[in-house]
Coordinates of C-alpha atoms in Angstrom, one line a residue:
Chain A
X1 CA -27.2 -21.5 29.2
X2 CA -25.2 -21.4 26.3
X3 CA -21.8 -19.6 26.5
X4 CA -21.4 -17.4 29.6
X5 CA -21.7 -13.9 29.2
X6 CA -18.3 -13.4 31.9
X7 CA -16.4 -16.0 29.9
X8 CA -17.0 -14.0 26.5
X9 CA -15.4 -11.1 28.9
X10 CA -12.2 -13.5 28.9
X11 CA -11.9 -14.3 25.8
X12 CA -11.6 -10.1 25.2
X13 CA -8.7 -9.9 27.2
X14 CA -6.2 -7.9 26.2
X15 CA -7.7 -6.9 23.2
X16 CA -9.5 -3.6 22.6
X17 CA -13.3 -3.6 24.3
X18 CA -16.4 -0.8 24.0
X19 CA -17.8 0.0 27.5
X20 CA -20.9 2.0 27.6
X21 CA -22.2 3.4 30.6
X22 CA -25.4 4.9 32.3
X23 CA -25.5 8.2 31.1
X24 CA -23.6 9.2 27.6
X25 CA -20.6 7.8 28.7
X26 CA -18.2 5.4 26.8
X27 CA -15.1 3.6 27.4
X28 CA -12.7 2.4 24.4
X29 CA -9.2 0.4 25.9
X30 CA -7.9 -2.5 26.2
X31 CA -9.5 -5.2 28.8
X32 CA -6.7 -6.0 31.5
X33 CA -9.4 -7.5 34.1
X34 CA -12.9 -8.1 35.2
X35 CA -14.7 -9.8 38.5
X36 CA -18.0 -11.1 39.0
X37 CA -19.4 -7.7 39.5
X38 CA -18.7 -6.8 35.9
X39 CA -15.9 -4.4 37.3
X40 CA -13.6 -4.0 34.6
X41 CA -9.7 -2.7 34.3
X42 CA -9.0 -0.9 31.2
X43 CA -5.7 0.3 29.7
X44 CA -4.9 2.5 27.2
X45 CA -8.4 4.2 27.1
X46 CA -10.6 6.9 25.6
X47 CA -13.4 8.4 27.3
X48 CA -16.0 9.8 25.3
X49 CA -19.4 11.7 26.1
X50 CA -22.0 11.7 23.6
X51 CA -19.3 10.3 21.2
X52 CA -16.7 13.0 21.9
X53 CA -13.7 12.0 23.1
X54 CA -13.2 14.1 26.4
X55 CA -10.3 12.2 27.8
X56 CA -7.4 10.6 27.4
X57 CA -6.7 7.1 30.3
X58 CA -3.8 5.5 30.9
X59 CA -5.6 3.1 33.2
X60 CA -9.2 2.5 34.6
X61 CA -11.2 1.1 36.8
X62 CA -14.8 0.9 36.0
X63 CA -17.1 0.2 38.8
X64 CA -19.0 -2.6 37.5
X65 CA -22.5 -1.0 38.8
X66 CA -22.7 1.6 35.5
X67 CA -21.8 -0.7 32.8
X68 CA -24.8 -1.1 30.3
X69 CA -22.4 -3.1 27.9
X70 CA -19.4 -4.1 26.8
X71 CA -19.0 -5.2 23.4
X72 CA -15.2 -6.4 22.6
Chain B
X1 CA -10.0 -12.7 34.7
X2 CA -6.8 -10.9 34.2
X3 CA -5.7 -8.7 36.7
X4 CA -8.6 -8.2 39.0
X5 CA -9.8 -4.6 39.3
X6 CA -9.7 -3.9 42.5
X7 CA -5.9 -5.1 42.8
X8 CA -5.5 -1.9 40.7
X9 CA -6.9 0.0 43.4
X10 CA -4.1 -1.7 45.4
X11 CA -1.5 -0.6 43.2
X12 CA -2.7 3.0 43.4
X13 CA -2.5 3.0 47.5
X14 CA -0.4 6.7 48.3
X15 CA -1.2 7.7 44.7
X16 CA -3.1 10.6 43.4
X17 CA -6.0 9.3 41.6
X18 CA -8.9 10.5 40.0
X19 CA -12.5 9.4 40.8
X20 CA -16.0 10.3 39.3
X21 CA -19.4 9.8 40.5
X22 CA -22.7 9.5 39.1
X23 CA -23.7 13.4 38.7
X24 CA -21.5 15.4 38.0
X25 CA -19.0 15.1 40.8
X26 CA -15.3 14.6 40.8
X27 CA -12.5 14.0 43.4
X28 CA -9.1 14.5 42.8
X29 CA -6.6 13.3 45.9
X30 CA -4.5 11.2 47.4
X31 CA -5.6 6.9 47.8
X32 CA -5.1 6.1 51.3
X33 CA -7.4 3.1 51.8
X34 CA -10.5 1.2 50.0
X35 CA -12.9 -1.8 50.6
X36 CA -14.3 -4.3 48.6
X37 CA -17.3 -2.2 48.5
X38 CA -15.4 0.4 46.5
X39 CA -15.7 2.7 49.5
X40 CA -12.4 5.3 48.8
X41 CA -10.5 6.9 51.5
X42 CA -8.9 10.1 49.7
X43 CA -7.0 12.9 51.6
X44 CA -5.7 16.4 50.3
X45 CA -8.7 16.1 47.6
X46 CA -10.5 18.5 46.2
X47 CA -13.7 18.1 44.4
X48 CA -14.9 19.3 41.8
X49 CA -18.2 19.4 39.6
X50 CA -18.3 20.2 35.9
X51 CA -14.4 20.6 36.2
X52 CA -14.6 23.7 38.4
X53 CA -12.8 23.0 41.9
X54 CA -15.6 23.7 44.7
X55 CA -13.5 22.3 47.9
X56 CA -10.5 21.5 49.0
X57 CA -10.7 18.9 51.8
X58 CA -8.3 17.1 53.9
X59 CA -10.2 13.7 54.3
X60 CA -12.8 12.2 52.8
X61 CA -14.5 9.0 52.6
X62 CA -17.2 8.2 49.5
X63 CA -19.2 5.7 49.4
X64 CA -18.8 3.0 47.0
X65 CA -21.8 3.1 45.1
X66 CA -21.6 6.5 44.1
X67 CA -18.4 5.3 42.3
X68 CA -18.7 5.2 38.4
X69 CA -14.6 4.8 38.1
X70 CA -11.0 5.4 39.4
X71 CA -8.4 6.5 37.4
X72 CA -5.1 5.7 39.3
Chain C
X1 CA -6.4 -2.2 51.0
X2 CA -4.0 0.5 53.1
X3 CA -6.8 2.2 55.6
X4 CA -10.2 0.8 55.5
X5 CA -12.6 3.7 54.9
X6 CA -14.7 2.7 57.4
X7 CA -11.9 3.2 59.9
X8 CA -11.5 6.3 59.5
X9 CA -15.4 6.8 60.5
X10 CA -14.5 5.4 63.4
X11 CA -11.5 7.9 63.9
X12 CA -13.8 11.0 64.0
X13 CA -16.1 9.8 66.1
X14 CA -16.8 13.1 68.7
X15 CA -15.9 15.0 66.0
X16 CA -17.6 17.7 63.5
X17 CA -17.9 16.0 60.0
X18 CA -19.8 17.1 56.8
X19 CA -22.7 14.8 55.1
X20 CA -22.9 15.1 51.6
X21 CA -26.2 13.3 50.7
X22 CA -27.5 12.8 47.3
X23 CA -29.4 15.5 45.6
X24 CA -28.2 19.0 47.3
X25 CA -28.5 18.0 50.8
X26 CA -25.5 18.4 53.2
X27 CA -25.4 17.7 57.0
X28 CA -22.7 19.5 59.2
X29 CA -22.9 17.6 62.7
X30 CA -20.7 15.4 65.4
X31 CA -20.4 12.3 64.2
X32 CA -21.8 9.8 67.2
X33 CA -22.2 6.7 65.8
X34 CA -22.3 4.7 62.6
X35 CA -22.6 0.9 61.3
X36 CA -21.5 -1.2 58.3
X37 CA -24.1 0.1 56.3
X38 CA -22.6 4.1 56.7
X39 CA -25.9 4.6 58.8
X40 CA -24.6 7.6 60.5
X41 CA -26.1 9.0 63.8
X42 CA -25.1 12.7 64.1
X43 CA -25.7 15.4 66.7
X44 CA -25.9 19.1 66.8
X45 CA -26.5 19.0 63.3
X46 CA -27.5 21.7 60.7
X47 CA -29.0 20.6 57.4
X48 CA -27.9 22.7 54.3
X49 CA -29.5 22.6 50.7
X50 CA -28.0 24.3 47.7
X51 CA -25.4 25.1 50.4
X52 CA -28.5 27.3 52.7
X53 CA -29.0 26.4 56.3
X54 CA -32.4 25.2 56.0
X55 CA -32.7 23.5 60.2
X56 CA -31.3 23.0 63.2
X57 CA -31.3 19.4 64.4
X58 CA -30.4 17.9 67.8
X59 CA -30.2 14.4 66.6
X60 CA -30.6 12.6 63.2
X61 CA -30.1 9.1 62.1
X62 CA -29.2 9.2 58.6
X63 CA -29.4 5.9 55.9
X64 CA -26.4 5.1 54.5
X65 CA -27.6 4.4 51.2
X66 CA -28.3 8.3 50.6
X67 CA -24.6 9.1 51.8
X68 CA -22.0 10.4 49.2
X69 CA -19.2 11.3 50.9
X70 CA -18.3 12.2 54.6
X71 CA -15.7 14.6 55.4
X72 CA -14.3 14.3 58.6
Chain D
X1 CA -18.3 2.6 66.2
X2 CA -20.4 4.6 69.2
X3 CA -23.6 4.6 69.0
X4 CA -25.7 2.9 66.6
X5 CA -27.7 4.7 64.6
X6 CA -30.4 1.9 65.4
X7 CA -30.5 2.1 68.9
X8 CA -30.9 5.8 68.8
X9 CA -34.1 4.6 67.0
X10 CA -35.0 2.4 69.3
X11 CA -34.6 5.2 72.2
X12 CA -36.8 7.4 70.1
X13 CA -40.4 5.1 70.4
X14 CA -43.0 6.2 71.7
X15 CA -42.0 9.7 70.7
X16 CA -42.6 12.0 67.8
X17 CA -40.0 11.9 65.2
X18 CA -39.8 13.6 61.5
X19 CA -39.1 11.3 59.1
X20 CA -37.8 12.4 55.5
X21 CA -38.1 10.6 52.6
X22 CA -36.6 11.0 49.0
X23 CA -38.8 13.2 46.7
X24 CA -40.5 16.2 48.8
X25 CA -42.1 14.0 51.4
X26 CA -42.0 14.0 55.2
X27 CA -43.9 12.5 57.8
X28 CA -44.3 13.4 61.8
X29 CA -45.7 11.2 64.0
X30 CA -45.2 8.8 66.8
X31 CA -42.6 6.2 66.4
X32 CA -43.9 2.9 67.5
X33 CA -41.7 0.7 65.8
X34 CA -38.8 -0.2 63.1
X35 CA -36.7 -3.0 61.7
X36 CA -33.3 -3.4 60.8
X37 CA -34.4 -2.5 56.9
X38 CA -35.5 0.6 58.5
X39 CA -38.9 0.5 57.9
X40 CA -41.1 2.5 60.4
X41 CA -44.4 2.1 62.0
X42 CA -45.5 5.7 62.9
X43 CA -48.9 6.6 64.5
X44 CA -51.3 9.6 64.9
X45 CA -48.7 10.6 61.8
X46 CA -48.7 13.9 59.3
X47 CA -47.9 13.9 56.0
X48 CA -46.2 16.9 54.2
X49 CA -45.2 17.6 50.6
X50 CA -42.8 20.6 49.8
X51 CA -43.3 21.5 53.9
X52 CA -46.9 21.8 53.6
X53 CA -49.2 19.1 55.8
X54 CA -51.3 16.7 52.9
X55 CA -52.8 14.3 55.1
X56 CA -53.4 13.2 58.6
X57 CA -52.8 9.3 59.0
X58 CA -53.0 7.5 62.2
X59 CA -51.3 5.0 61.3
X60 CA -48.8 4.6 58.8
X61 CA -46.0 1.6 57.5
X62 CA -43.2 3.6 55.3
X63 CA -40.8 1.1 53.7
X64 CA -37.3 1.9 54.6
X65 CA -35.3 1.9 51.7
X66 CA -37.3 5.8 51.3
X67 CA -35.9 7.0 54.1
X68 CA -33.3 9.7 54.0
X69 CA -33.4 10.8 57.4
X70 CA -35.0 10.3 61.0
X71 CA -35.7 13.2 63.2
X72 CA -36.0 12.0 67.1
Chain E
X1 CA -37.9 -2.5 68.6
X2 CA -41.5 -1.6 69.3
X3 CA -44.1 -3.1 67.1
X4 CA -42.8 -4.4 64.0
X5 CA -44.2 -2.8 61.0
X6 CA -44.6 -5.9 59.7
X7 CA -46.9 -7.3 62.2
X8 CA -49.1 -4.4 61.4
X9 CA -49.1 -5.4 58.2
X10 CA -50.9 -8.3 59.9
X11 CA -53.3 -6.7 61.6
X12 CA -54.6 -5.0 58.3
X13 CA -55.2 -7.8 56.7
X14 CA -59.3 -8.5 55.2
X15 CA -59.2 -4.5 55.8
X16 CA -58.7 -1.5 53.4
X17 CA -55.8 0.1 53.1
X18 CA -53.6 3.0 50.9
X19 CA -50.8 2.1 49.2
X20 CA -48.4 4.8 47.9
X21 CA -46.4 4.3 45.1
X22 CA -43.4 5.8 43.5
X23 CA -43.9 8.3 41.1
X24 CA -47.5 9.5 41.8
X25 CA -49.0 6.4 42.4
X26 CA -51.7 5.0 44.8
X27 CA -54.2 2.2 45.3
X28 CA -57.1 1.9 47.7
X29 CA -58.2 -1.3 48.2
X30 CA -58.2 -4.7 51.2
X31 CA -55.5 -6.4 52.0
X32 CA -55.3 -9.9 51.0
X33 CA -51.8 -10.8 51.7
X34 CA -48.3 -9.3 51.8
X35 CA -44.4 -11.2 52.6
X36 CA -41.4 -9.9 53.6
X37 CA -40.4 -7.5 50.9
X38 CA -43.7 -6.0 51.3
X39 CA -44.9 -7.6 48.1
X40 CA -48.6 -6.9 48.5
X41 CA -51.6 -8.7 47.4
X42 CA -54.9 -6.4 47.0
X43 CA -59.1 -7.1 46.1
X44 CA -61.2 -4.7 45.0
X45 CA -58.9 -2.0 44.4
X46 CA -58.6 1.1 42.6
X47 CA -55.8 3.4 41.1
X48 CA -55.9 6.9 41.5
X49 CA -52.6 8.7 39.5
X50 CA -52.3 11.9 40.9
X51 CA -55.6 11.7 42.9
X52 CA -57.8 10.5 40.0
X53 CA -59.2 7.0 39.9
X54 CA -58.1 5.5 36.8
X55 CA -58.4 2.4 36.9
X56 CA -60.7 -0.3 39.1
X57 CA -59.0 -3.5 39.4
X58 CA -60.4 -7.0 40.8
X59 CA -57.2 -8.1 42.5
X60 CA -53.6 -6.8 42.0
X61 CA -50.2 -8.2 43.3
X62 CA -47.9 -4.9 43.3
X63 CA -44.1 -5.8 43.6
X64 CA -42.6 -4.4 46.9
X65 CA -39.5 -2.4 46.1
X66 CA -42.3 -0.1 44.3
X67 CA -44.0 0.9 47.7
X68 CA -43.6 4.3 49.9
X69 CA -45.8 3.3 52.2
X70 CA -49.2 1.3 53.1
X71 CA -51.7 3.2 56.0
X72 CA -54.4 1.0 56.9
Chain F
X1 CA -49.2 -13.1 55.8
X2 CA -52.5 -13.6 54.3
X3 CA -52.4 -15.3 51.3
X4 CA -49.1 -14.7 49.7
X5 CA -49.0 -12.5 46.5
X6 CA -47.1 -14.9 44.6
X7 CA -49.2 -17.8 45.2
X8 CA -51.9 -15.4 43.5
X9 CA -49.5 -15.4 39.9
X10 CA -49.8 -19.3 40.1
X11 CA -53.3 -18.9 40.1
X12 CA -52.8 -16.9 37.3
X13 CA -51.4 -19.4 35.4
X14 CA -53.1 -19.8 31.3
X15 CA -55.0 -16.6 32.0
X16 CA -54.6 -13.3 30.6
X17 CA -53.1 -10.3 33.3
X18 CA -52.2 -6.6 33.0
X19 CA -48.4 -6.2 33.9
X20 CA -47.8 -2.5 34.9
X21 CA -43.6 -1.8 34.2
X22 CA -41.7 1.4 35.6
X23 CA -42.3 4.3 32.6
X24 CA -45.6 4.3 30.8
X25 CA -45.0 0.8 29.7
X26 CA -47.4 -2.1 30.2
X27 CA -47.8 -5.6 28.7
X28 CA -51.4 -7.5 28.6
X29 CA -50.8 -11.1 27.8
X30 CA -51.4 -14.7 28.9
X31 CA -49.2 -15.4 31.9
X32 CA -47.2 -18.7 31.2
X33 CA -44.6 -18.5 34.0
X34 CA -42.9 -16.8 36.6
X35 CA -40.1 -17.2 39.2
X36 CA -39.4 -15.6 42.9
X37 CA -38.1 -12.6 41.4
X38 CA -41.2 -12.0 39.6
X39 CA -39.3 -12.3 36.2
X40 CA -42.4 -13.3 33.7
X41 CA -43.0 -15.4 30.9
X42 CA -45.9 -13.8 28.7
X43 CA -47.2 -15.1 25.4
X44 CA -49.6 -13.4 23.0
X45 CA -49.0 -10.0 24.2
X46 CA -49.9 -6.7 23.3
X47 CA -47.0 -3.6 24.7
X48 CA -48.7 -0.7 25.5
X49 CA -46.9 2.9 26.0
X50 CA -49.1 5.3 27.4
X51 CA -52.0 3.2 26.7
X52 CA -51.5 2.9 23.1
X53 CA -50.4 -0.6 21.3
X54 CA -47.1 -0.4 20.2
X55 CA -46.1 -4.0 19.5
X56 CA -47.7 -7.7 19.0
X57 CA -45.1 -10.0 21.1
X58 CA -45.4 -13.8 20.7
X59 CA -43.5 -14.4 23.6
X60 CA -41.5 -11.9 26.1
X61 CA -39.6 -12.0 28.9
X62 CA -40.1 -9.9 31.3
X63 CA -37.0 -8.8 34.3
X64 CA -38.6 -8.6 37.6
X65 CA -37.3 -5.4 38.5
X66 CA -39.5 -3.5 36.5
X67 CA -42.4 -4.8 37.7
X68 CA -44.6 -2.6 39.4
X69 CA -47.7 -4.4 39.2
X70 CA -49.2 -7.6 38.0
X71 CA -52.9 -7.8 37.6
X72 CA -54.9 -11.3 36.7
Chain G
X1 CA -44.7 -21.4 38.9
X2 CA -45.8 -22.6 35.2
X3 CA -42.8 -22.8 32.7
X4 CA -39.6 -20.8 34.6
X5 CA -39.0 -17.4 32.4
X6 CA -35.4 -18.1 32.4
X7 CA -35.9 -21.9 30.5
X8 CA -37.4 -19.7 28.0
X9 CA -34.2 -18.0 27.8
X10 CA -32.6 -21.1 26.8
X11 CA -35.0 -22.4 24.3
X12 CA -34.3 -18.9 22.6
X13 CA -30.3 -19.9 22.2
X14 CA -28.9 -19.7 18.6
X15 CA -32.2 -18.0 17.7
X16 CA -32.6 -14.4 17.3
X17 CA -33.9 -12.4 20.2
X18 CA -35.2 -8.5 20.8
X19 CA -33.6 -7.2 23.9
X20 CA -35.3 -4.0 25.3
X21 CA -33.2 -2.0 27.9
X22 CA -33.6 0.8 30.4
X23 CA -33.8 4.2 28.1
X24 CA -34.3 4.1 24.6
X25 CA -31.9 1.4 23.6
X26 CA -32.4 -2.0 22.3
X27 CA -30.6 -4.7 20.6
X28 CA -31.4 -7.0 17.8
X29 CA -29.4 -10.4 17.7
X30 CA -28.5 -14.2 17.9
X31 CA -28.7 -15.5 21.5
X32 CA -25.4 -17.1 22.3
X33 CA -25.8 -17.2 26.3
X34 CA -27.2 -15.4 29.0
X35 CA -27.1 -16.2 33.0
X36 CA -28.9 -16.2 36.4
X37 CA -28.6 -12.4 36.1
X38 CA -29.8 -12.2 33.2
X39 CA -26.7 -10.8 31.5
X40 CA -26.7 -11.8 28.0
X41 CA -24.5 -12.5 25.2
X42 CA -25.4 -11.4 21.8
X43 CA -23.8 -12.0 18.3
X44 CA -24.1 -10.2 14.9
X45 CA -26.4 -7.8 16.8
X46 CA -27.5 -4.1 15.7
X47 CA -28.8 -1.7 18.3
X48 CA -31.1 0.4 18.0
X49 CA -32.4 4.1 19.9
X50 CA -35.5 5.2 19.2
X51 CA -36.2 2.6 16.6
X52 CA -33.0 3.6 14.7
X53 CA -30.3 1.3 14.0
X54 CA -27.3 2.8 15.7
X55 CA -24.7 0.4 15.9
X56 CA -23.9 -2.7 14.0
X57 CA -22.0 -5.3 17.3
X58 CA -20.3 -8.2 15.9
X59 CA -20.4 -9.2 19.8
X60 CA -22.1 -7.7 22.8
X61 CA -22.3 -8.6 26.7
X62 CA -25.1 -6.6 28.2
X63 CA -25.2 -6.6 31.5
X64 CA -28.7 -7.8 33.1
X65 CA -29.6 -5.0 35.0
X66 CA -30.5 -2.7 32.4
X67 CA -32.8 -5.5 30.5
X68 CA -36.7 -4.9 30.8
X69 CA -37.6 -7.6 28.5
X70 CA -36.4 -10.8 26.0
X71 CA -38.7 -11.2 23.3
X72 CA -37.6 -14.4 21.1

C-alpha cells in the first residue's frame, strides 16, 4: 500500500500543514496531533474563507469528519 | 501522533471555547464535558449565526457530528 | 472528559427542553426518554420552523442523527 | 434514560402514525413494524409532499436513515 | 417489533415493486433480490425522473443507502 | 433474500454495465472488479455528465459511496 | 469479485494518478500510498477546479471520503 497516508500526517508534525475543509474553508498552523479519525490539533493557525483570512487561532481542534485535505 | 486532539478538548474542561458547526452556526460558552463522539456539553453559551448572537442559553448539549472544530 | 453530555440528557429527563434539528426545524417538548444514539422521545411537544409554531404534538420519537443541539 | 424512543415505537403498531422524512415528504399510515435502524413498515399509508397527499400506498418499506420524525 | 420490514421485503420478491430514490428518482420494476442494507436487485425495470420514464433497463442492482423507500 | 444484488456484479464480470454516480455523472465501461462496498474497477470507460461524453478512461476507480446504480 | 478495485490501487503506486473528488476539485499526481479508506497520498501533485490548475502540492493527504474515482 505504499506509504500510509496517517504516517505522512506524522512526519508533518510540528511543522506548518494546509487543511481544507468542506465548504470554503481553510486551515494554515502548525500540526500538534492527529487520530485515526483524521482529527487534527493545530497551533498557531489562520482561518481563511474563500482565501481570506477571517481569523486569527491560537489553537484548534478540527473534527476530522470535514477535512478534504491536508497537505503539509 | 502528537498530542491527540481530543486531549485538547481535555485541557479546555471549565474553559470558554469556541465551536462551529456545519452551516452557519456558532457557540460560544463554557466546556463542561465531551465524549469521544465529540458530543460538547457547553453552559452560559450563546449562539450565534453569521456572527450575530441569536440566544443566550444556560445548557446545551450538540451533537458531535455537527462539529466542524473547537477552538479552546 | 468532565460531564459526559449524554448525562446531562439524562438530568432533564421530565423536563421542557428545545430540539434544534437540522434545517430550520425546532422542537420545544418534555424530554421522556432517549438512547445512545440521541434518539429522543419527547411529549407535549410543539414543532417550530423559521422559529413559527407549525403543530401541536402529543408524542414524537425523534432520530438522533437529525439532532443539533438540545437545550435543556 | 426513561423511555426509549423505540419502545414508544413499538407501543405505537397497529396504529396510525405520521412519519416525516428529510426533504418535504411525509407519510400516514398504519405502523406494522420497525427495526432498530428504524426502518418502518407502514400499511394502508399516504404520501404527502409540501402537506399535500401524492399517493395512496398500502403498503410501504421507508428506509430509516430518512426519518426525521415519528408521529404516534 | 411487528413485522419486520425486511421480511416484507421477502414477501415482494418475483413481484413488482416502486422504488424511490433520492433526489427525484424512481424505478418500477420485480424484485429479484435485496440484503440487509437494502441493496436491491431489479428485472425489467424502468426509470422515471420526475415522473417521466427515461430509461428501460434489463436488470439493475441500486446500492441501498440511495433508497427512500420500496412499496410493493 | 432472493438472489443477492452483489452476486448479480459477479455475473457481470468482462461485460460492459452502466454505473449511475450521485450528480449527473455516469461511467459505461467493462466491469473488471468489485468489492463489498461496491467500490469498482472499470476499464475502457466512457464518463458521461448529463449524458454527454466527457472523458475516455482506460481504467478508473470507482468509491462505493457514490454509487447509485449499477446496470449490466 | 474479479480483480479487487483496491489491488488496482496498488498497481497504480509510483505512477501518476487522476483523483476526482466530491465538487469541482481534482488532483493530478504520483501515487505514493493510499489505505483501506481509501485515503490517499499524493506527491508533486497540482489540483485542479473546473479543469483549472489551482494549486501546485509538493505533498497532499486527501482524505477518502471525498474521492469519487482513481483513474491511473
Amino acid at each position: 500500500m505504499g506509504n500510509r497516508p496517517l504516517d505522512k500526517l506524522n512526519d508533518a508534525l510540528e511543522n506548518s500543514v494546509l487543511v481544507r475543509l468542506r465548504g470554503a474553508r481553510e486551515f494554515r498552523g502548525t500540526l500538534q496531533g492527529y487520530d485515526i479519525h483524521m482529527n487534527l490539533l493545530l497551533e498557531d493557525a489562520e482561518e481563511l474563507v474563500d482565501g481570506e483570512v477571517t481569523r486569527q487561532i491560537k489553537t484548534v481542534i478540527v473534527r476530522g469528519d470535514n477535512v478534504v485535505y491536508v497537505s503539509p
